[in-house]
PDB file of C-alpha atoms in Angstrom:
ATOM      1  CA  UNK A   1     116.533 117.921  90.280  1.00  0.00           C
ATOM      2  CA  UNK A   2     119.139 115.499  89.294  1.00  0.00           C
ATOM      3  CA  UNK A   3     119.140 112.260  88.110  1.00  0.00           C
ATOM      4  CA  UNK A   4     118.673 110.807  91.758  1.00  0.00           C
ATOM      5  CA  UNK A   5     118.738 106.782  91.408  1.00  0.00           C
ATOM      6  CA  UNK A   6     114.995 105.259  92.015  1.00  0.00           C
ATOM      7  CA  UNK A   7     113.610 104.422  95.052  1.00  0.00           C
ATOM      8  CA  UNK A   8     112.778 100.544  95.533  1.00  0.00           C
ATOM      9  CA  UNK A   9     108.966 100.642  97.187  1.00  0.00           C
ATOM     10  CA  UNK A  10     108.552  97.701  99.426  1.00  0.00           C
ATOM     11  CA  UNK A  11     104.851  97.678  98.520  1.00  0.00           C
ATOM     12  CA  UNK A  12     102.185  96.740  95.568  1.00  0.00           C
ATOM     13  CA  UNK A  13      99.932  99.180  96.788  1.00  0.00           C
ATOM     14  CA  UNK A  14      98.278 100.789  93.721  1.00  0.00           C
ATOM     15  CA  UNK A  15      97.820 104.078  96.231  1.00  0.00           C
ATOM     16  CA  UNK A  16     101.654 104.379  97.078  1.00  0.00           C
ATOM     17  CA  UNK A  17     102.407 104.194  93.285  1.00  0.00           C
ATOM     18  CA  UNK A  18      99.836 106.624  92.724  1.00  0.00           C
ATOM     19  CA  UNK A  19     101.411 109.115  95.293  1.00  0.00           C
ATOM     20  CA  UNK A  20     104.838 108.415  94.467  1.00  0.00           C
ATOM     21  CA  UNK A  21     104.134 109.189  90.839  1.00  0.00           C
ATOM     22  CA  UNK A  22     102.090 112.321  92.202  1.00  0.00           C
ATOM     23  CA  UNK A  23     105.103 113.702  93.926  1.00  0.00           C
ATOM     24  CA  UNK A  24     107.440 112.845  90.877  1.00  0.00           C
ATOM     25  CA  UNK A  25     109.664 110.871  93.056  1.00  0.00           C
ATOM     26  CA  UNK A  26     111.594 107.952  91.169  1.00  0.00           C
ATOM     27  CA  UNK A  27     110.771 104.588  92.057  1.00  0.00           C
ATOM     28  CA  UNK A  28     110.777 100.902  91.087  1.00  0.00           C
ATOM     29  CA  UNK A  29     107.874  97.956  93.046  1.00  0.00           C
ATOM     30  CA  UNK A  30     109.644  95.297  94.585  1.00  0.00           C
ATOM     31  CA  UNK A  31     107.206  92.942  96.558  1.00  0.00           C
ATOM     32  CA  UNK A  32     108.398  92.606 100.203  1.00  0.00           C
ATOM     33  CA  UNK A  33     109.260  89.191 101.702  1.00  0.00           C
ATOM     34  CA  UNK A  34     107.483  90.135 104.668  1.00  0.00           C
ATOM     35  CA  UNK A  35     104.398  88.612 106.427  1.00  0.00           C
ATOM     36  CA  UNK A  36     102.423  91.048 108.449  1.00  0.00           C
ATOM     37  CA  UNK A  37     101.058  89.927 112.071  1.00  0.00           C
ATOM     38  CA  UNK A  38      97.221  91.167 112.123  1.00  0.00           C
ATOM     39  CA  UNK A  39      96.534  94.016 114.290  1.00  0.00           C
ATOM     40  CA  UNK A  40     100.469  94.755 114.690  1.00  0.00           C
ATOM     41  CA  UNK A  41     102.483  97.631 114.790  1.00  0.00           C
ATOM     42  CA  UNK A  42     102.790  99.395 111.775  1.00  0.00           C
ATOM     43  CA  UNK A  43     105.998 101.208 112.127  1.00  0.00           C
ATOM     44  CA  UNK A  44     107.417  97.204 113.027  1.00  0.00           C
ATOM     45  CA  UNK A  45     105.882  96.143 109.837  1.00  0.00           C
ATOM     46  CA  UNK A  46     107.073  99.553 107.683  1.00  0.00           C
ATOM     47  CA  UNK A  47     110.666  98.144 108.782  1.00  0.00           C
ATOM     48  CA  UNK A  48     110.231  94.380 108.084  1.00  0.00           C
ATOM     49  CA  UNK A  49     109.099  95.373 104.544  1.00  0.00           C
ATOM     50  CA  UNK A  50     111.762  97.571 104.003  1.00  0.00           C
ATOM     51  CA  UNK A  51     114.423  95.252 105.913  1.00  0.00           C
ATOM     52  CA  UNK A  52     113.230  92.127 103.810  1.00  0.00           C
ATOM     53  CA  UNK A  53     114.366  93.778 100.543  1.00  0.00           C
ATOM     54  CA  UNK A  54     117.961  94.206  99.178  1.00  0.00           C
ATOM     55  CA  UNK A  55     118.048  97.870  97.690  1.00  0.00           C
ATOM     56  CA  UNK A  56     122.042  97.647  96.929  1.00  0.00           C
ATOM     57  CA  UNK A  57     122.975 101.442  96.684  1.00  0.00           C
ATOM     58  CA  UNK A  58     119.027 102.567  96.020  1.00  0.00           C
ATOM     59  CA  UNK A  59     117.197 103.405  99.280  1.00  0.00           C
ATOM     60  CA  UNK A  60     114.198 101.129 100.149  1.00  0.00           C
ATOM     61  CA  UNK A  61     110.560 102.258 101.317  1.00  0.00           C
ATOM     62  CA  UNK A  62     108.819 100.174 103.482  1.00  0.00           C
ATOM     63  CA  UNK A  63     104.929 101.657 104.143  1.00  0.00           C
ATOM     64  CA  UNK A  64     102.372 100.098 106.408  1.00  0.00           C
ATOM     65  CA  UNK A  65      99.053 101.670 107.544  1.00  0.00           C
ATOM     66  CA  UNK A  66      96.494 100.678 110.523  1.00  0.00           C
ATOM     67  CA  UNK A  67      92.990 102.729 111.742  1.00  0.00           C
ATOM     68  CA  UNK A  68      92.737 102.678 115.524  1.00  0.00           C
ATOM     69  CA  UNK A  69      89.377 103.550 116.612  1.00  0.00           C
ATOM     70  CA  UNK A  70      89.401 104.180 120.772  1.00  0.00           C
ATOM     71  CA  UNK A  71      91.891 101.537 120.716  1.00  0.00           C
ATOM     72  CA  UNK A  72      90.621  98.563 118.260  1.00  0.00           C
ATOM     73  CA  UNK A  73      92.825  97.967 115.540  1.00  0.00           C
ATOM     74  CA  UNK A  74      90.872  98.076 112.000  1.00  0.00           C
ATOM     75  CA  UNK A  75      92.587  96.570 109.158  1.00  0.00           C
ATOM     76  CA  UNK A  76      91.082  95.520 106.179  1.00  0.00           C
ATOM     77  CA  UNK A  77      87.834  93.710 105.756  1.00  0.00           C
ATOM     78  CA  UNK A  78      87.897  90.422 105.053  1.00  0.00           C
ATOM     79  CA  UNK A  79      84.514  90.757 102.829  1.00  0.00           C
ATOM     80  CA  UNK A  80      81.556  92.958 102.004  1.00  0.00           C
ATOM     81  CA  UNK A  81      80.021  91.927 105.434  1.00  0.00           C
ATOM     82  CA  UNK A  82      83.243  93.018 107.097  1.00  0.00           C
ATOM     83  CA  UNK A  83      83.538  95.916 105.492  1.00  0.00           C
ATOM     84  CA  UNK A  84      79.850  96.769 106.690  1.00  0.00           C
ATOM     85  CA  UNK A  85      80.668  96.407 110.166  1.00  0.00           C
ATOM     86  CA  UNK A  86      83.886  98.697 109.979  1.00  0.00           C
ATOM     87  CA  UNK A  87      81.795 101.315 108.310  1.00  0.00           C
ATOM     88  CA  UNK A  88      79.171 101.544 110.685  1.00  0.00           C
ATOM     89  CA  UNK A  89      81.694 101.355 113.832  1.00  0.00           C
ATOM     90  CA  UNK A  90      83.397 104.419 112.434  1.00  0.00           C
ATOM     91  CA  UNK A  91      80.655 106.638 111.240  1.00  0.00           C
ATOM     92  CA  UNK A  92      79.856 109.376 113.670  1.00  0.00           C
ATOM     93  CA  UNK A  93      83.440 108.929 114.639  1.00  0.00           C
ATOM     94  CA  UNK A  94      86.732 109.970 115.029  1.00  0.00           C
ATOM     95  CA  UNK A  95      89.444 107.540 114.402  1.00  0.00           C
ATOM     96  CA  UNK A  96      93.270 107.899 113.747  1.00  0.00           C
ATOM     97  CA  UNK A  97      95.010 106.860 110.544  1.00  0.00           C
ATOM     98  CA  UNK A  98      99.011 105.592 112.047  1.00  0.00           C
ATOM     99  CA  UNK A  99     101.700 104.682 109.351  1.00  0.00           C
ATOM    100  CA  UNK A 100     104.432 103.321 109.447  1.00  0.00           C
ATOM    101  CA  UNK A 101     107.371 104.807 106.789  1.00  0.00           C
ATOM    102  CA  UNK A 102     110.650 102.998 106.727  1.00  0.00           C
ATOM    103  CA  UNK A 103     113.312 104.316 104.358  1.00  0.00           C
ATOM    104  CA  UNK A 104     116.422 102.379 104.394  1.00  0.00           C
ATOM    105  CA  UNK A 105     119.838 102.287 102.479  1.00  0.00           C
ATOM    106  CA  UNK A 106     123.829 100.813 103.239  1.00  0.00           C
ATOM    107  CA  UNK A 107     124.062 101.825 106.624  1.00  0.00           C
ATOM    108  CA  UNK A 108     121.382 103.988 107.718  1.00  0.00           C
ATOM    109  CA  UNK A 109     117.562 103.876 108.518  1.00  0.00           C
ATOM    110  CA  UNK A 110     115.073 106.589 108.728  1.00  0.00           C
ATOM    111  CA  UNK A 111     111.775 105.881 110.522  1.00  0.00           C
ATOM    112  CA  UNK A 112     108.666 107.227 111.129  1.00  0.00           C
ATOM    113  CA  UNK A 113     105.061 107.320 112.700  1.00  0.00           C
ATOM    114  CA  UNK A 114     102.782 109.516 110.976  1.00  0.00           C
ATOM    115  CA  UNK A 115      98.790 109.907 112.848  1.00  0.00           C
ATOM    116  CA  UNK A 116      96.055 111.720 110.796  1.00  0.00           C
ATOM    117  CA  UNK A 117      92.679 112.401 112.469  1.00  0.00           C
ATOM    118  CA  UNK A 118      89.397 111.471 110.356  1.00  0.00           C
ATOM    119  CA  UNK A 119      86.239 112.340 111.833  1.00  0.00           C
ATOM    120  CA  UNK A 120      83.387 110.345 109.776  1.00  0.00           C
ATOM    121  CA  UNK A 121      79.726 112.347 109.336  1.00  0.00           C
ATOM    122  CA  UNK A 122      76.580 110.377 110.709  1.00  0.00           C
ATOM    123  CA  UNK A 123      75.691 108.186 107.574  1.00  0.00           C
ATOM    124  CA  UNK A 124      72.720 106.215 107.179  1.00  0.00           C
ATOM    125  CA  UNK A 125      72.922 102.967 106.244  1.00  0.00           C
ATOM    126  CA  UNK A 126      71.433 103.893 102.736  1.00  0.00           C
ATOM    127  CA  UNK A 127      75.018 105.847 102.485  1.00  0.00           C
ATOM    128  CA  UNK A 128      77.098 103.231 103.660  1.00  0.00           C
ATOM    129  CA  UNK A 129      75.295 100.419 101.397  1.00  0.00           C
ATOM    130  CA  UNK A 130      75.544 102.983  98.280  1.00  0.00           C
ATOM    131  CA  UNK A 131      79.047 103.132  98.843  1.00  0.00           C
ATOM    132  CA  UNK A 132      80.032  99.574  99.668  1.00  0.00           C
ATOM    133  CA  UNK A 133      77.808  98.645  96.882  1.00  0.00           C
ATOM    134  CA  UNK A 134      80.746 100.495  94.408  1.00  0.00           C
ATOM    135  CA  UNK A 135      83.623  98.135  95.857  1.00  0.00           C
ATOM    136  CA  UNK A 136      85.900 100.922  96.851  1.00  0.00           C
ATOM    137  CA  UNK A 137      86.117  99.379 100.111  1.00  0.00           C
ATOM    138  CA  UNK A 138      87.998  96.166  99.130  1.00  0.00           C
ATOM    139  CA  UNK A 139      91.864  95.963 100.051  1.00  0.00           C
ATOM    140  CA  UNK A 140      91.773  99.380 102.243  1.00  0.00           C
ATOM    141  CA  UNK A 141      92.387  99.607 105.930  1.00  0.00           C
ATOM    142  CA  UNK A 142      89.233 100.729 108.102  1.00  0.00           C
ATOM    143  CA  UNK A 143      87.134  99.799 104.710  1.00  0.00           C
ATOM    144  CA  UNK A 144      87.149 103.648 103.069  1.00  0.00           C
ATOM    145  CA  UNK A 145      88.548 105.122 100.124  1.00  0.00           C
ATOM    146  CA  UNK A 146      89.020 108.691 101.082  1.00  0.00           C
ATOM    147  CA  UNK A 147      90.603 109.887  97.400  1.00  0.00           C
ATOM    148  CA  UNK A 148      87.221 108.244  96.115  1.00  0.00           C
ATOM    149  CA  UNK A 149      83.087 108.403  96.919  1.00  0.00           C
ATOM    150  CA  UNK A 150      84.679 107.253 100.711  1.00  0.00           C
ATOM    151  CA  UNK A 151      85.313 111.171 100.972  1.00  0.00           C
ATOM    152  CA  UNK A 152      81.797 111.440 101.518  1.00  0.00           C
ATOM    153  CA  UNK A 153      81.712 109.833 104.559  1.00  0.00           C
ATOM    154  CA  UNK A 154      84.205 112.704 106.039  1.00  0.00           C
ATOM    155  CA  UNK A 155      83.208 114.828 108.013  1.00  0.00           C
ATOM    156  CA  UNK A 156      86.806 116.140 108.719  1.00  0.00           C
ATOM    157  CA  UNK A 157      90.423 115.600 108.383  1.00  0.00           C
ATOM    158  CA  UNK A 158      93.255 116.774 110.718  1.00  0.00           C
ATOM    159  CA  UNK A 159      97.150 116.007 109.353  1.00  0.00           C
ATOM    160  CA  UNK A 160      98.467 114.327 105.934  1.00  0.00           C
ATOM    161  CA  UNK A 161      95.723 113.678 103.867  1.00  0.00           C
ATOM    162  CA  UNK A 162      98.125 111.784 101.857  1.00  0.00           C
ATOM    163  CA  UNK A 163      98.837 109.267 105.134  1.00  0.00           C
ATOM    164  CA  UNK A 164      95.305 108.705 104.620  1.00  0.00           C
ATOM    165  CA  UNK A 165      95.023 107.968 101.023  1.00  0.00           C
ATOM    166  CA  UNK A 166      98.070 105.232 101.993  1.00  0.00           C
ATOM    167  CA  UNK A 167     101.388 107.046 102.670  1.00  0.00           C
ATOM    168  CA  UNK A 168     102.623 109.306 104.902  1.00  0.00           C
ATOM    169  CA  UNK A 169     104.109 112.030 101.705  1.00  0.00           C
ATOM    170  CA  UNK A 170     104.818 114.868 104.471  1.00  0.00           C
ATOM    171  CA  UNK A 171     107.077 112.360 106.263  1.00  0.00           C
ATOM    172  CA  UNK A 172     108.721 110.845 103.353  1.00  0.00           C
ATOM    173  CA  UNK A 173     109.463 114.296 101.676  1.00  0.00           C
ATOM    174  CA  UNK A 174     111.024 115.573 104.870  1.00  0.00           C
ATOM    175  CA  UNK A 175     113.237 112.538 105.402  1.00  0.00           C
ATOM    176  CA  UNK A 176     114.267 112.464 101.409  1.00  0.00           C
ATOM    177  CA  UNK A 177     115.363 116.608 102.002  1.00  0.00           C
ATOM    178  CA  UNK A 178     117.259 115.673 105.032  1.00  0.00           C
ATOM    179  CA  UNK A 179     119.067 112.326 103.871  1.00  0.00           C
ATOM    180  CA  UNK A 180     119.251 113.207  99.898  1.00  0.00           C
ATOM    181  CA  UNK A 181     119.195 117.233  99.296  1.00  0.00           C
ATOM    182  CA  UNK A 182     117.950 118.104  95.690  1.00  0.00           C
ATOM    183  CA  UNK A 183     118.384 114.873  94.193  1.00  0.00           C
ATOM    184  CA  UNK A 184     114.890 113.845  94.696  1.00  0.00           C
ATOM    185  CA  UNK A 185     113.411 117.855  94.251  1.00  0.00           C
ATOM    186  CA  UNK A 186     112.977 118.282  98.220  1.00  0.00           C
ATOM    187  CA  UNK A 187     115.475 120.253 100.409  1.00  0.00           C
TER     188      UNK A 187
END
């Protein structure tokens, strides 16, 4: 790999950081000027992020992430109660994790929509109180922390894991290969 410049990530996620750092990819947090409309489209909001930062010569990620459950937008809950409610609409059920992935520089734009499948087991509500009771569920879209005790709500996974956990790797790797060959370690 050569020294390939860092990428700016249009995001504080903790969980992008984490992956980033995961796939050894170079990268610097710049907070997006951005507001997100509730319940929009997360590829338009992967852009806005992305758009709303100045990168200069270093390419700029812009990430957002929705569950759609037989058509209801879930974002995050709003509190413990909220949280609750999302839990028990998606256990026993299969929902889709969409992101949005934005990777911008001087004159070009690469975007994507990634979908994983998550099929949650039947919990009780003794499950779902032991795990909201651990405060996993706080700042995470559909209320579950896959990469943490929230696996044990999943029953099954189909696509990215990584989309899951909070950004779509498979899709960022392939457009870094494509746009950048060997300077970030892909392609």
């Amino acid at each position: 790999m050569t020294d390939a410049a860092p990428i700016l990530l249009a995001s504080t996620s903790p969980q992008r950081r984490a992956i980033l750092t995961q796939l050894q990819i170079p990268f610097d947090v710049v907070a997006p000027d951005f507001e997100e409309a509730p319940g929009g489209d997360p590829v338009e909001h992967a852009v806005g992020k992305a758009r709303s930062v100045n990168g200069g010569e270093r390419p700029v990620l812009g990430v957002d992430t929705v569950v759609l459950c037989h058509g209801e937008v879930i974002g995050k809950p709003d509190d413990l109660a909220d949280a609750e409610r999302m839990l028990a609409k998606l256990q026993g059920r299969t929902h889709e994790v969409v992101s949005g992935l934005c990777l911008r520089g001087e004159g070009w734009e690469e975007v994507r929509r990634e979908t994983t499948t998550v099929t949650f087991r039947p919990a009780s509500a003794r499950d779902i109180a032991r795990y909201l009771a651990i405060g996993e569920w706080a700042g995470r879209a559909g209320g579950d922390a896959i990469q943490g005790l929230g696996a044990a709500l999943v029953e099954r996974i189909d696509g990215d894991y990584l989309n899951v956990v909070g950004l779509p790797a498979a899709a960022l790797v392939e457009v870094l290969a494509a746009r950048f060959p060997g300077m970030y370690g892909f392609g």
